[in-house]
Short mmCIF file of C-alpha atoms in Angstrom, two decimals:
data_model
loop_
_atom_site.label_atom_id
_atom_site.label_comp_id
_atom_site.label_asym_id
_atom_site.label_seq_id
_atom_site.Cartn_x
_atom_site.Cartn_y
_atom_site.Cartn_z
CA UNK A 263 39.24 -35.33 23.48
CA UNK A 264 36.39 -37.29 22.19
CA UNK A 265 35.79 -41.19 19.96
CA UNK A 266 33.90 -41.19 16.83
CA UNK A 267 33.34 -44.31 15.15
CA UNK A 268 36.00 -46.17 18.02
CA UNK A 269 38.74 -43.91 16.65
CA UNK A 270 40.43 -41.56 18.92
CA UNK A 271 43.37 -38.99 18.94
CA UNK A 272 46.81 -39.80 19.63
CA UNK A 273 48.90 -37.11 20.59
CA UNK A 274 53.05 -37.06 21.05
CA UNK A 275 54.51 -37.58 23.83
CA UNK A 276 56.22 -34.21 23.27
CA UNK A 277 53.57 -31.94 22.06
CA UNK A 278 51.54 -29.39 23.76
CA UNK A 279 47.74 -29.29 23.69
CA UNK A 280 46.21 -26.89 25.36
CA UNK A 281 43.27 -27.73 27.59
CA UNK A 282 40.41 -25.76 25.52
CA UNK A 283 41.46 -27.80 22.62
CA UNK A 284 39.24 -30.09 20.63
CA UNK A 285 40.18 -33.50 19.30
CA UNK A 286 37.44 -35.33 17.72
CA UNK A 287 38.41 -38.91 16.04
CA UNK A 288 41.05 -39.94 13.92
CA UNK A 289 43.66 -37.19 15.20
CA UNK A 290 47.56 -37.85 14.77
CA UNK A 291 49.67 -34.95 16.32
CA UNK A 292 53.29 -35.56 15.83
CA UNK A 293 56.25 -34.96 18.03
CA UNK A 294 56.83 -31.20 19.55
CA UNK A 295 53.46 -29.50 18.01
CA UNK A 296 51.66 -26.98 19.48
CA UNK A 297 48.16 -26.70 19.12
CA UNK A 298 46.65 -23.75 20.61
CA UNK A 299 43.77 -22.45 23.02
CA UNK A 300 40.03 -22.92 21.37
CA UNK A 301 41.67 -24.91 18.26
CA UNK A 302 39.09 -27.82 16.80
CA UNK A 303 40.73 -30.49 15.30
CA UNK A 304 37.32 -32.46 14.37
CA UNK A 305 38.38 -36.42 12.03
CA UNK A 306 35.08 -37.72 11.40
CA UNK A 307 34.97 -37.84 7.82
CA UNK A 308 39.12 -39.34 7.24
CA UNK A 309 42.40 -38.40 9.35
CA UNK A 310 43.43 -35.59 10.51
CA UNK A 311 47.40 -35.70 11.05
CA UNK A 312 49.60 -32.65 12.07
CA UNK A 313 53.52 -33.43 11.35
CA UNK A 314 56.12 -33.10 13.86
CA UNK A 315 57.22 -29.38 15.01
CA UNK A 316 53.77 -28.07 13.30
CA UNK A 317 51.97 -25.35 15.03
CA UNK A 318 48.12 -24.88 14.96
CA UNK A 319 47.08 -21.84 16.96
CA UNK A 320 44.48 -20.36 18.74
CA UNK A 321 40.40 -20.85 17.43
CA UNK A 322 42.20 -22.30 13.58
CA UNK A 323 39.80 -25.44 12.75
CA UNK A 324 40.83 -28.46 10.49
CA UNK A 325 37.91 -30.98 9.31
CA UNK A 326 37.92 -33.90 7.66
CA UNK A 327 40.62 -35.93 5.72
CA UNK A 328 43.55 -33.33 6.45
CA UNK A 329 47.22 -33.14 6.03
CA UNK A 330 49.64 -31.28 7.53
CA UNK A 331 53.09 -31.57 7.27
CA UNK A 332 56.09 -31.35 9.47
CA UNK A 333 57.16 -27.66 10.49
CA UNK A 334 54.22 -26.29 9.45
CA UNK A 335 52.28 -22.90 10.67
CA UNK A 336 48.91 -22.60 10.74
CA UNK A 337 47.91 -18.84 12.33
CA UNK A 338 44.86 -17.77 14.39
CA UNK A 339 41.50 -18.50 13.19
CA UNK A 340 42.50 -20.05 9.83
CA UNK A 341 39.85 -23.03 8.51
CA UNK A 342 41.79 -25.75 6.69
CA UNK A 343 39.09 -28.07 5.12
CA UNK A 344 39.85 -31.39 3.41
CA UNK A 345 42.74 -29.99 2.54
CA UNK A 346 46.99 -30.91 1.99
CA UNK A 347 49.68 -28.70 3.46
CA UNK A 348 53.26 -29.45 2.71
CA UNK A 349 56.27 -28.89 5.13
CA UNK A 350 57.21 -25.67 6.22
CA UNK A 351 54.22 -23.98 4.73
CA UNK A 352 52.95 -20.59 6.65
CA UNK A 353 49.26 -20.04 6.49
CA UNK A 354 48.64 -16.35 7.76
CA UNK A 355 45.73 -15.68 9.95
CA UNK A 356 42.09 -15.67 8.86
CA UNK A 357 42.62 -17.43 5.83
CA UNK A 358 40.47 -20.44 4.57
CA UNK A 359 41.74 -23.24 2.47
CA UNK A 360 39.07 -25.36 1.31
CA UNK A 361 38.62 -28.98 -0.29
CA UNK A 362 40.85 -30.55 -2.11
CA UNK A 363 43.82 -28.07 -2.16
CA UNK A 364 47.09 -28.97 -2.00
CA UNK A 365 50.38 -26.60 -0.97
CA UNK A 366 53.43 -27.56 -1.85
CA UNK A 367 56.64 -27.58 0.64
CA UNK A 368 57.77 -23.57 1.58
CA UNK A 369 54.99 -21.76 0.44
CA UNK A 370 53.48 -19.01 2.55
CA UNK A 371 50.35 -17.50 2.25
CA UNK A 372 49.22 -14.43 3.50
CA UNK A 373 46.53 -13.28 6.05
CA UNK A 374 42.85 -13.06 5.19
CA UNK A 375 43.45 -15.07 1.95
CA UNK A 376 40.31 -17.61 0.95
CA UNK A 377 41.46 -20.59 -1.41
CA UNK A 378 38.99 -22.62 -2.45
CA UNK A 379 38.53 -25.80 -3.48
CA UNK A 380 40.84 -27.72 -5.86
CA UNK A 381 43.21 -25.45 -6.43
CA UNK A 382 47.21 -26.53 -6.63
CA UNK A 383 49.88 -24.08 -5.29
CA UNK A 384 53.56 -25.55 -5.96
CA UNK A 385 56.76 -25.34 -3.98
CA UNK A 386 57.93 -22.30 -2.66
CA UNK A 387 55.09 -19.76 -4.00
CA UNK A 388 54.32 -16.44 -1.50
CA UNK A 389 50.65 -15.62 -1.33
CA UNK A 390 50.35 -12.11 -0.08
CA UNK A 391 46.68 -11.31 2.03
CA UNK A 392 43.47 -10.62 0.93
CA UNK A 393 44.17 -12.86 -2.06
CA UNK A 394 41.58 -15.05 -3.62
CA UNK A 395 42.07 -18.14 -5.54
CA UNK A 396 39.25 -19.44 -7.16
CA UNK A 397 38.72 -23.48 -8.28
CA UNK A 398 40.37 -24.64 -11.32
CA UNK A 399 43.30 -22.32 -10.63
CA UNK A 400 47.06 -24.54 -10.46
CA UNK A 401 50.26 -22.26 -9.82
CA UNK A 402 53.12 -23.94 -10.19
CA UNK A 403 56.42 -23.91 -8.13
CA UNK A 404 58.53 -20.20 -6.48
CA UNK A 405 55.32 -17.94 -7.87
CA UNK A 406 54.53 -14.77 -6.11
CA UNK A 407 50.91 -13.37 -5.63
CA UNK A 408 50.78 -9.87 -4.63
CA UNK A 409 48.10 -8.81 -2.22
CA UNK A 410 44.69 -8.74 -3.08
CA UNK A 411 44.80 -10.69 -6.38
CA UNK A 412 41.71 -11.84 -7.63
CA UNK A 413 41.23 -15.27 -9.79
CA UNK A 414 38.05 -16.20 -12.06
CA UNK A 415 36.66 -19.40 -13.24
CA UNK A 416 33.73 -18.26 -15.13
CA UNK A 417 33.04 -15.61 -17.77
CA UNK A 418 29.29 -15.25 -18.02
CA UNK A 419 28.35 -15.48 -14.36
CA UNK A 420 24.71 -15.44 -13.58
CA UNK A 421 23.21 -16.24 -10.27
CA UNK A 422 19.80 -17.93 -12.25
CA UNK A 423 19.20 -19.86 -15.06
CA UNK A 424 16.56 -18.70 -18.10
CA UNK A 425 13.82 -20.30 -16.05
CA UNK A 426 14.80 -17.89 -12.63
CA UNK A 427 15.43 -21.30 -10.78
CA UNK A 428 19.32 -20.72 -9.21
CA UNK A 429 21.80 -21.71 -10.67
CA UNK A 430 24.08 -24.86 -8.80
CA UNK A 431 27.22 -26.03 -9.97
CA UNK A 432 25.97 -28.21 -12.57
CA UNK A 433 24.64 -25.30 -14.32
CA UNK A 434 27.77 -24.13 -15.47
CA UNK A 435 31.80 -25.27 -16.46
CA UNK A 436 34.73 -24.06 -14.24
CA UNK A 437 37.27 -22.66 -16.67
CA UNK A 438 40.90 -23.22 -15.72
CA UNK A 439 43.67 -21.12 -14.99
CA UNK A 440 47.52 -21.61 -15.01
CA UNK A 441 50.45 -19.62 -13.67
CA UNK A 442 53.26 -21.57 -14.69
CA UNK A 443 56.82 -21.66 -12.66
CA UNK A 444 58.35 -18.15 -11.04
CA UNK A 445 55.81 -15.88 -12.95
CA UNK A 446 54.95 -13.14 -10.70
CA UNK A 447 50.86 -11.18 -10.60
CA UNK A 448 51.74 -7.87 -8.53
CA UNK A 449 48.81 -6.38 -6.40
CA UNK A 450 45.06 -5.92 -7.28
CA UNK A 451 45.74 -7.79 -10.65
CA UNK A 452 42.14 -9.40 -11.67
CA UNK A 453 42.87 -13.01 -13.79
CA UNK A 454 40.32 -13.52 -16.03
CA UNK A 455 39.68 -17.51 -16.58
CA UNK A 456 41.01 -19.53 -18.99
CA UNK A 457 43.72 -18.42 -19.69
CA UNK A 458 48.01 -18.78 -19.10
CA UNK A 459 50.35 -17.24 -17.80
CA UNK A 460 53.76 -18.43 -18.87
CA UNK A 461 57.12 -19.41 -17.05
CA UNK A 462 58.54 -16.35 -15.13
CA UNK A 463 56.08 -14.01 -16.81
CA UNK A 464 55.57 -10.90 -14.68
CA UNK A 465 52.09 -9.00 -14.32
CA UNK A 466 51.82 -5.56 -13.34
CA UNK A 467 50.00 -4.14 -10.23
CA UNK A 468 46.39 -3.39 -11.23
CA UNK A 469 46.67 -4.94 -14.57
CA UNK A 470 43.37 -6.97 -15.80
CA UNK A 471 44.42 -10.37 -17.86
CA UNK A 472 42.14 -11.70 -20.34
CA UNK A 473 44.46 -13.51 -22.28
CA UNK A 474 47.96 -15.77 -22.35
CA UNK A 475 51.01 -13.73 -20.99
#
């Protein structure tokens, strides 16, 4: 367990760390966690605090300002980065939940999903693996994802600009997407950006969407 900038991790009384763990900085681990073999738990940018009963397994790595709430289950080898987990979520092994998302309280997602920065999941959702859920994307509370969805944020994607200089993220707009409470996207659906899908709406497997449902 190692300082940075004078802060170090404090650890429960009542929670297990096992001895290949790393704790770097401004670690809280609540009461009856387990945090498992070749885990990294590395605060030097903002807090990282696990919630009581929460268990981060083997080689899964948090960074930065994260949040993880109480009865919470992150799998092997996930990366949570900068990121907000409710209570009781389930994040399935291999997947990658990057800056700035938050997960609402129940939700499970899936193995080998990648969710990437910004995006919102509600309450109560299911996120089935291989999914991926691209910025500007909010779903809103008890929505299911069936496996291998696939989100878009922009509809002219080039990889230069007219000069042949590449293109950053100022060189283009993120267009938004919103699934809106209980609507359901069944498997290999492709989401197209911009676009809604309403309360309850339900999406058939393989179906492309390029427009409100």
């Amino acid at each position: 367990w190692y300082a940075f900038h004078d802060k170090r991790p404090r650890v429960a009384a009542s929670a297990f760390v096992h001895p290949q763990v790393v704790l770097i900085g401004d670690v809280v681990i609540g009461e009856g966690c387990y945090i498992g073999a070749g885990a990294v738990l590395r605060a030097d940018f903002g807090r990282i605090s696990i919630g009581d009963g929460s268990n981060f397994q083997d080689n899964a790595v948090a960074h930065g300002e994260v949040s993880i709430g109480a009865g919470t289950l992150v799998a092997h080898g996930c990366v949570v980065h900068y990121a907000k987990l409710g209570d009781r979520v389930s994040v399935g092994i291999g997947s990658i939940i990057m800056d700035g998302c938050e997960i609402g309280d129940g939700t499970r997602v899936g193995t080998f999903c990648e969710i990437q920065k910004g995006v919102v999941i509600g309450k109560h959702c299911k996120i089935q693996s291989h999914t991926f859920i691209c910025e500007g994307v909010t779903i809103e509370d008890g929505c299911f994802i069936g496996h291998g969805v696939m989100f878009t944020n922009d509809r002219r994607p080039a990889a230069v600009n007219a000069d042949g200089s590449l293109q950053t993220e100022a060189d283009w707009t993120v267009e938004k997407t919103l699934v809106k409470k209980g609507a359901s996207i069944g498997t290999n659906a492709t989401i197209l950006p911009g676009i809604t899908i309403g309360e309850g709406a339900l999406i058939g497997a393989g179906a492309v969407v390029t427009r409100d449902v």
